[in-house]
CSV table of C-alpha atoms in Angstrom, one decimal:
chain,number,residue,atom,x,y,z
A,1248,MET,CA,0.0,0.0,0.0
A,1249,ASP,CA,1.3,3.5,-0.8
A,1250,LEU,CA,0.6,6.9,0.9
A,1251,ARG,CA,-2.2,7.8,-1.5
A,1252,THR,CA,-4.0,4.5,-1.1
A,1253,SER,CA,-3.7,4.6,2.7
A,1254,TYR,CA,-5.2,8.1,2.6
A,1255,GLN,CA,-8.1,7.0,0.4
A,1256,GLN,CA,-8.9,4.1,2.8
A,1257,THR,CA,-9.2,6.2,5.9
A,1258,SER,CA,-12.6,6.7,7.4
A,1259,HIS,CA,-12.0,10.4,8.2
A,1260,GLN,CA,-9.9,13.0,6.6
A,1261,LEU,CA,-8.6,16.4,7.8
A,1262,SER,CA,-9.2,18.2,4.5
A,1263,GLY,CA,-12.2,18.8,2.3
A,1264,HIS,CA,-15.8,17.9,2.7
A,1265,GLY,CA,-15.6,14.2,2.6
A,1266,LYS,CA,-14.8,11.7,-0.2
A,1267,ARG,CA,-15.8,12.7,-3.7
A,1268,THR,CA,-18.3,9.9,-4.5
A,1269,VAL,CA,-21.4,9.8,-6.6
A,1270,GLY,CA,-23.2,10.6,-3.4
A,1271,VAL,CA,-22.1,14.2,-3.7
A,1272,LEU,CA,-24.1,14.5,-6.9
A,1273,GLN,CA,-27.0,12.6,-5.5
A,1274,GLN,CA,-27.3,14.8,-2.4
A,1275,ALA,CA,-27.5,17.9,-4.6
A,1276,PHE,CA,-30.3,16.5,-6.7
A,1277,ALA,CA,-32.2,14.8,-3.9
A,1278,GLU,CA,-35.0,17.5,-3.8
A,1279,VAL,CA,-34.8,18.7,-7.4
A,1280,ASP,CA,-38.0,18.3,-9.4
A,1281,SER,CA,-37.4,15.5,-11.9
A,1282,ASN,CA,-39.3,17.6,-14.5
A,1283,GLN,CA,-36.7,20.4,-14.2
A,1284,VAL,CA,-35.8,21.3,-17.8
A,1285,SER,CA,-32.1,21.2,-18.7
A,1286,ASP,CA,-30.2,24.2,-20.0
A,1287,HIS,CA,-29.4,24.0,-23.7
A,1288,TYR,CA,-26.1,25.2,-25.1
A,1289,GLY,CA,-25.8,28.1,-22.6
A,1290,THR,CA,-29.4,29.1,-22.5
A,1291,GLY,CA,-32.5,28.2,-20.4
A,1292,GLU,CA,-33.9,29.0,-17.0
A,1293,VAL,CA,-31.6,26.8,-14.9
A,1294,ILE,CA,-28.3,28.5,-16.2
A,1295,MET,CA,-29.7,32.0,-16.6
A,1296,ARG,CA,-31.2,32.1,-13.1
A,1297,PHE,CA,-27.9,30.9,-11.5
A,1298,GLU,CA,-25.8,33.4,-13.5
A,1299,GLN,CA,-28.1,36.3,-12.5
A,1300,LYS,CA,-27.9,35.2,-8.9
A,1301,MET,CA,-24.1,35.1,-8.9
A,1302,ALA,CA,-23.8,38.4,-10.6
A,1303,GLN,CA,-25.9,39.9,-7.8
A,1304,GLU,CA,-23.9,38.1,-5.1
A,1305,LEU,CA,-20.7,39.4,-6.5
A,1306,GLY,CA,-22.0,42.9,-7.3
A,1307,MET,CA,-21.2,42.6,-11.0
A,1308,GLU,CA,-23.4,43.5,-14.0
A,1309,ASP,CA,-23.4,40.0,-15.5
A,1310,ALA,CA,-22.0,36.5,-14.9
A,1311,ILE,CA,-21.4,33.4,-17.0
A,1312,PHE,CA,-21.2,29.8,-15.9
A,1313,PHE,CA,-18.1,28.0,-17.3
A,1314,PRO,CA,-17.3,24.3,-17.0
A,1315,SER,CA,-13.8,25.2,-15.8
A,1316,GLY,CA,-11.8,28.0,-14.3
A,1317,THR,CA,-8.9,27.5,-16.7
A,1318,MET,CA,-11.2,28.3,-19.6
A,1319,ALA,CA,-12.8,31.3,-17.8
A,1320,GLN,CA,-9.5,33.0,-16.8
A,1321,GLN,CA,-7.7,32.6,-20.1
A,1322,ILE,CA,-10.8,34.1,-21.8
A,1323,ALA,CA,-10.9,37.0,-19.2
A,1324,LEU,CA,-7.3,38.0,-19.9
A,1325,ARG,CA,-7.8,37.7,-23.7
A,1326,ILE,CA,-10.8,40.0,-23.6
A,1327,TRP,CA,-8.9,42.7,-21.5
A,1328,ALA,CA,-5.9,42.4,-23.9
A,1329,ASP,CA,-8.1,42.9,-26.9
A,1330,GLU,CA,-9.9,45.8,-25.4
A,1331,THR,CA,-6.7,47.7,-24.5
A,1332,GLY,CA,-4.7,46.6,-27.6
A,1333,ASN,CA,-1.9,45.4,-25.3
A,1334,ARG,CA,-0.7,41.8,-25.3
A,1335,ASN,CA,1.1,42.1,-21.9
A,1336,VAL,CA,-0.6,40.8,-18.7
A,1337,ALA,CA,0.9,40.4,-15.2
A,1338,TYR,CA,0.5,38.0,-12.4
A,1339,HIS,CA,2.4,36.2,-9.6
A,1340,PRO,CA,5.0,33.6,-10.5
A,1341,LEU,CA,2.9,30.9,-8.8
A,1342,CYS,CA,-0.3,31.9,-10.6
A,1343,HIS,CA,-2.4,28.9,-11.9
A,1344,LEU,CA,-2.0,30.2,-15.4
A,1345,GLU,CA,1.8,30.0,-15.1
A,1346,ILE,CA,2.3,26.7,-13.5
A,1347,HIS,CA,-0.7,24.5,-14.2
A,1348,GLU,CA,-2.0,25.3,-17.7
A,1349,GLN,CA,0.7,24.2,-20.1
A,1350,ASP,CA,1.3,27.8,-21.4
A,1351,GLY,CA,-2.3,28.0,-22.6
A,1352,LEU,CA,-2.3,31.8,-22.4
A,1353,LYS,CA,0.8,32.0,-24.6
A,1354,GLU,CA,-0.1,29.2,-27.0
A,1355,LEU,CA,-3.8,29.9,-27.5
A,1356,HIS,CA,-3.9,33.7,-27.2
A,1357,HIS,CA,-0.3,34.9,-27.8
A,1358,LEU,CA,-0.3,37.0,-24.7
A,1359,GLU,CA,2.9,37.8,-22.9
A,1360,PRO,CA,2.9,37.3,-19.1
A,1361,ILE,CA,5.0,39.4,-16.9
A,1362,LEU,CA,5.8,37.7,-13.6
A,1363,ILE,CA,5.5,40.1,-10.7
A,1364,GLY,CA,7.0,39.5,-7.2
A,1365,ASP,CA,8.8,36.6,-5.7
A,1366,ASP,CA,7.7,32.9,-5.5
A,1367,LYS,CA,8.3,33.0,-1.8
A,1368,ARG,CA,6.0,35.8,-0.9
A,1369,LEU,CA,3.0,38.0,-2.1
A,1370,MET,CA,3.5,40.7,-4.7
A,1371,THR,CA,3.7,44.2,-3.2
A,1372,LEU,CA,2.2,47.6,-4.1
A,1373,GLU,CA,5.7,48.9,-5.0
A,1374,GLU,CA,6.1,46.1,-7.5
A,1375,VAL,CA,2.8,46.9,-9.1
A,1376,GLN,CA,3.8,50.6,-9.3
A,1377,ALA,CA,7.0,49.5,-11.1
A,1378,LEU,CA,5.1,47.5,-13.8
A,1379,PRO,CA,5.5,48.6,-17.4
A,1380,ASP,CA,2.4,49.2,-19.6
A,1381,ILE,CA,0.1,46.1,-19.4
A,1382,ALA,CA,-3.5,45.3,-20.3
A,1383,CYS,CA,-4.4,43.4,-17.1
A,1384,LEU,CA,-3.1,42.5,-13.6
A,1385,LEU,CA,-4.3,39.3,-12.1
A,1386,ILE,CA,-4.4,38.9,-8.3
A,1387,GLU,CA,-5.2,35.6,-6.6
A,1388,LEU,CA,-7.0,35.7,-3.3
A,1389,PRO,CA,-5.8,33.7,-1.3
A,1390,GLN,CA,-2.4,32.8,-2.7
A,1391,ARG,CA,-2.9,29.1,-2.7
A,1392,GLU,CA,0.6,28.0,-3.6
A,1393,LEU,CA,2.1,30.0,-0.7
A,1394,GLY,CA,-0.3,28.5,1.9
A,1395,GLY,CA,-3.2,30.8,1.6
A,1396,TYR,CA,-1.6,34.2,2.5
A,1397,LEU,CA,-3.7,37.3,1.9
A,1398,PRO,CA,-2.5,41.0,1.4
A,1399,PRO,CA,-4.0,43.6,3.7
A,1400,PHE,CA,-7.3,45.0,2.3
A,1401,ASP,CA,-5.9,48.6,2.3
A,1402,GLU,CA,-3.1,47.4,0.0
A,1403,LEU,CA,-5.7,45.8,-2.3
A,1404,GLU,CA,-7.5,49.2,-2.4
A,1405,ALA,CA,-4.3,51.0,-3.2
A,1406,ILE,CA,-3.5,48.5,-6.1
A,1407,SER,CA,-7.1,48.9,-7.4
A,1408,HIS,CA,-6.8,52.7,-7.4
A,1409,LEU,CA,-3.4,52.6,-9.1
A,1410,CYS,CA,-4.8,50.3,-11.8
A,1411,GLN,CA,-7.7,52.6,-12.4
A,1412,GLU,CA,-5.4,55.6,-12.8
A,1413,ARG,CA,-3.2,53.7,-15.3
A,1414,GLY,CA,-6.0,52.1,-17.3
A,1415,ILE,CA,-5.0,48.6,-16.2
A,1416,ARG,CA,-7.8,46.1,-15.9
A,1417,LEU,CA,-7.7,44.3,-12.6
A,1418,HIS,CA,-8.9,40.6,-12.6
A,1419,LEU,CA,-9.5,38.5,-9.4
A,1420,ASP,CA,-8.6,34.9,-9.4
A,1421,GLY,CA,-11.2,34.3,-6.6
A,1422,ALA,CA,-11.3,30.5,-6.9
A,1423,ARG,CA,-11.5,30.6,-3.1
A,1424,LEU,CA,-13.1,34.0,-2.7
A,1425,LEU,CA,-15.5,33.0,0.0
A,1426,GLU,CA,-12.7,31.6,2.1
A,1427,THR,CA,-11.1,35.1,2.3
A,1428,LEU,CA,-14.2,36.9,3.6
A,1429,PRO,CA,-13.8,36.1,7.4
A,1430,TYR,CA,-10.3,37.6,7.3
A,1431,TYR,CA,-11.3,40.7,5.5
A,1432,GLU,CA,-14.6,41.0,7.4
A,1433,LYS,CA,-16.1,42.0,4.0
A,1434,THR,CA,-18.9,40.7,1.8
A,1435,ALA,CA,-18.1,39.1,-1.6
A,1436,GLU,CA,-19.5,42.2,-3.2
A,1437,GLU,CA,-17.2,44.5,-1.2
A,1438,VAL,CA,-14.1,42.6,-2.3
A,1439,CYS,CA,-15.2,42.3,-5.9
A,1440,ALA,CA,-15.9,46.1,-6.1
A,1441,LEU,CA,-12.1,46.5,-6.3
A,1442,PHE,CA,-11.9,44.4,-9.5
A,1443,ASP,CA,-13.0,44.7,-13.1
A,1444,SER,CA,-13.7,41.0,-13.4
A,1445,VAL,CA,-13.7,38.0,-11.1
A,1446,TYR,CA,-13.6,34.2,-11.3
A,1447,VAL,CA,-15.1,31.9,-8.6
A,1448,SER,CA,-14.8,28.1,-8.4
A,1449,PHE,CA,-17.6,25.8,-7.3
A,1450,TYR,CA,-15.6,22.6,-6.5
A,1451,LYS,CA,-12.9,23.9,-4.2
A,1452,GLY,CA,-14.0,25.3,-0.9
A,1453,ILE,CA,-17.6,25.1,-1.9
A,1454,GLY,CA,-17.3,21.4,-2.7
A,1455,GLY,CA,-19.5,21.1,-5.9
A,1456,ILE,CA,-18.8,18.8,-8.8
A,1457,ALA,CA,-17.1,21.2,-11.2
A,1458,GLY,CA,-17.6,24.6,-12.8
A,1459,ALA,CA,-16.9,28.3,-12.3
A,1460,ILE,CA,-18.4,31.7,-12.6
A,1461,LEU,CA,-16.8,34.6,-14.5
A,1462,ALA,CA,-18.4,37.9,-13.7
A,1463,GLY,CA,-17.8,41.5,-14.9
A,1464,PRO,CA,-19.4,44.3,-16.9
A,1465,LYS,CA,-22.1,43.5,-19.5
A,1466,PRO,CA,-19.9,44.1,-22.6
A,1467,PHE,CA,-17.1,42.0,-21.1
A,1468,CYS,CA,-19.5,39.1,-20.4
A,1469,ASP,CA,-21.1,39.4,-23.9
A,1470,GLU,CA,-17.6,38.9,-25.4
A,1471,ALA,CA,-16.9,36.1,-22.9
A,1472,ARG,CA,-20.0,34.2,-24.0
A,1473,ILE,CA,-18.6,34.2,-27.6
A,1474,TRP,CA,-15.3,32.9,-26.4
A,1475,LYS,CA,-17.0,30.2,-24.3
A,1476,ARG,CA,-18.6,28.9,-27.5
A,1477,ARG,CA,-15.3,29.1,-29.3
A,1478,TYR,CA,-13.7,27.0,-26.5
A,1479,GLY,CA,-16.4,24.4,-26.7
A,1480,GLY,CA,-17.6,25.4,-23.2
A,1481,ASP,CA,-21.3,25.5,-24.2
A,1482,LEU,CA,-22.1,21.9,-23.6
A,1483,ILE,CA,-25.5,20.8,-24.6
A,1484,GLY,CA,-26.3,20.7,-20.8
A,1485,LEU,CA,-24.4,22.1,-17.9
A,1486,TYR,CA,-27.1,21.4,-15.3
A,1487,PRO,CA,-25.2,18.5,-13.7
A,1488,TYR,CA,-22.7,21.1,-12.6
A,1489,ILE,CA,-24.9,24.1,-12.1
A,1490,ILE,CA,-27.4,22.5,-9.7
A,1491,PRO,CA,-24.7,21.1,-7.4
A,1492,ALA,CA,-22.9,24.4,-7.6
A,1493,ASP,CA,-26.0,26.3,-6.4
A,1494,TYR,CA,-26.8,23.6,-3.8
A,1495,TYR,CA,-23.3,23.5,-2.2
A,1496,TYR,CA,-22.9,27.3,-2.5
A,1497,GLU,CA,-26.0,27.8,-0.3
A,1498,LEU,CA,-25.0,25.0,2.0
A,1499,ARG,CA,-21.5,26.2,2.8
A,1500,LYS,CA,-21.1,29.9,2.0
A,1501,ASP,CA,-21.8,30.9,5.6
A,1502,ARG,CA,-19.5,28.2,7.1
A,1503,MET,CA,-16.2,29.7,6.1
A,1504,GLY,CA,-15.7,31.4,9.4
A,1505,THR,CA,-16.0,28.1,11.2
A,1506,TYR,CA,-13.5,26.5,8.8
A,1507,VAL,CA,-11.0,29.2,9.4
A,1508,GLU,CA,-11.2,28.9,13.2
A,1509,GLN,CA,-10.8,25.1,12.9
A,1510,ALA,CA,-7.7,25.6,10.6
A,1511,LYS,CA,-6.1,27.9,13.2
A,1512,GLU,CA,-6.6,25.3,15.9
A,1513,LEU,CA,-5.4,22.4,13.8
A,1514,ALA,CA,-2.3,24.4,12.7
A,1515,ARG,CA,-1.6,25.2,16.4
A,1516,ARG,CA,-1.5,21.5,17.2
A,1517,PHE,CA,0.8,20.7,14.3
A,1518,ASN,CA,3.2,23.5,15.2
A,1519,ALA,CA,3.5,22.1,18.7
A,1520,LEU,CA,5.1,18.9,17.3
A,1521,ASP,CA,8.9,18.6,16.9
A,1522,GLY,CA,10.0,18.9,13.3
A,1523,VAL,CA,6.6,20.0,12.1
A,1524,TRP,CA,5.5,23.5,11.1
A,1525,THR,CA,2.9,25.3,9.0
A,1526,THR,CA,2.7,28.3,6.7
A,1527,PRO,CA,1.2,30.6,7.6
A,1528,GLU,CA,2.0,29.7,11.2
A,1529,VAL,CA,-1.5,31.1,12.0
A,1530,PRO,CA,-3.8,30.5,9.0
A,1531,VAL,CA,-5.7,33.5,7.6
A,1532,THR,CA,-8.1,31.3,5.6
A,1533,ASN,CA,-9.3,27.7,5.9
A,1534,MET,CA,-6.0,26.4,4.4
A,1535,PHE,CA,-2.3,26.1,5.2
A,1536,HIS,CA,0.7,24.2,4.1
A,1537,LEU,CA,2.1,21.5,6.4
A,1538,HIS,CA,5.8,20.8,6.5
A,1539,LEU,CA,7.5,17.8,8.1
A,1540,GLU,CA,11.3,17.3,8.5
A,1541,GLY,CA,12.8,14.3,6.7
A,1542,ASP,CA,13.2,12.9,3.2
A,1543,ASP,CA,10.0,12.0,1.3
A,1544,GLU,CA,10.3,8.2,1.8
A,1545,ALA,CA,10.7,8.4,5.5
A,1546,VAL,CA,8.0,11.0,6.0
A,1547,ALA,CA,5.6,9.1,3.7
A,1548,ALA,CA,6.1,5.9,5.7
A,1549,ARG,CA,5.5,7.8,8.9
A,1550,ILE,CA,2.3,9.4,7.7
A,1551,GLN,CA,1.1,6.2,6.1
A,1552,SER,CA,1.6,4.3,9.4
A,1553,VAL,CA,-0.3,7.0,11.3
A,1554,GLN,CA,-3.2,6.9,8.9
A,1555,GLU,CA,-3.5,3.1,9.0
A,1556,THR,CA,-3.4,3.1,12.8
A,1557,THR,CA,-5.8,5.9,13.5
A,1558,GLY,CA,-8.1,5.8,10.4
A,1559,VAL,CA,-7.7,9.6,10.0
A,1560,GLY,CA,-6.3,10.8,6.7
A,1561,VAL,CA,-3.6,13.5,6.9
A,1562,THR,CA,-2.6,13.6,3.2
A,1563,GLY,CA,-2.3,11.4,0.1
A,1564,TYR,CA,0.8,13.2,-1.3
A,1565,LEU,CA,4.0,15.0,-0.3
A,1566,VAL,CA,6.1,17.6,-2.1
A,1567,PRO,CA,9.8,16.9,-1.4
A,1568,HIS,CA,12.3,19.6,-0.6
A,1569,ASP,CA,16.0,19.4,0.4
A,1570,ASP,CA,15.4,18.2,4.0
A,1571,TYR,CA,11.7,18.3,4.5
A,1572,CYS,CA,8.3,17.6,2.8
A,1573,SER,CA,5.2,19.6,2.4
A,1574,THR,CA,1.5,19.1,1.8
A,1575,GLU,CA,-1.7,21.2,1.9
A,1576,ILE,CA,-4.5,21.1,4.4
A,1577,SER,CA,-7.8,22.7,3.5
A,1578,ILE,CA,-10.5,22.6,6.1
A,1579,GLY,CA,-14.1,21.8,5.2
A,1580,ASP,CA,-17.0,19.8,6.6
A,1581,ALA,CA,-14.9,16.6,7.0
A,1582,TYR,CA,-12.9,18.0,9.8
A,1583,GLY,CA,-16.0,18.6,12.0
A,1584,GLU,CA,-16.8,14.9,11.7
A,1585,ILE,CA,-13.7,13.8,13.5
A,1586,ASP,CA,-14.3,13.6,17.3
A,1587,GLU,CA,-11.9,14.8,19.9
A,1588,HIS,CA,-10.8,11.3,20.8
A,1589,GLN,CA,-9.8,10.5,17.2
A,1590,LEU,CA,-8.0,13.8,16.9
A,1591,ASN,CA,-6.1,13.3,20.1
A,1592,ARG,CA,-5.1,9.8,19.0
A,1593,LEU,CA,-3.9,11.2,15.7
A,1594,PHE,CA,-1.6,13.6,17.4
A,1595,GLU,CA,-0.4,11.0,19.9
A,1596,GLN,CA,0.7,8.9,17.0
A,1597,LEU,CA,2.3,11.9,15.2
A,1598,GLU,CA,4.3,12.7,18.3
A,1599,GLN,CA,5.8,9.2,18.3
């Protein structure tokens, strides 16, 4: 048995909302009228109603449901580049578009990314001020690959104001937007007001099946709908994604504060162990990175043994570094299903 298999076979897991089984889909559809009419190539009540709802929630003029965030964000940056006549866009070196999309922005749209900041920290206002002429700046909230760090809200306001002055479009990678709201003590609308366009995911912290919303001004969304068709994103029916997106959004949108407090407590317990630490030390969202001293084989064997002994899943993967390994913890409903006895036993085993 390997680490991933041992994680999958645990009865409880620290991260997420529980195992992604068919039951996740069944739960979302349990009370849906069987005569509900499907959407049809991007039209119909089920998709239009949800798009209008999310536009209102985010304080934007319009919104479009996409099958994937990768599609939505590449299209967003392409539209802003076309509008401004500038092929340069800027984002952090650890941006999803840079490290997870096989250069899609460059190969499909011939846009030129400018990497801003350092891969060990958030970008700064001073670095934004030093940017050359660009069409769009993308900011990710929270910065997932750094462990969920967030910039101060007043710095976001300053960046937004600077972009307005320079005619730079500001796009929000808000895949985990809801998770940032407890830290900022703001509504989604108040955060999105700083941005020209925003993307939100429905399968990450919200825990749906798949899909995303791209929101912004009406002309921007009109153009995005054309690009969605060009990308093949107008499936004959997107309702298997839309209905769960709506269901789990309503179910979990107000639970983020609880998840954040649970993440803080869990990180505190990890940081009390020898040779174990988290970034951030005190989480600012429901997620953090967990680091353990040792080479990847030794750490994997240790974690696997703990998982098999306790039935509590810590992780199914490790990222090796020179003398330690890392993984990501993201708190959702699953953590609340672990009782205190199980959690204490987990940490007793980790201490050994």
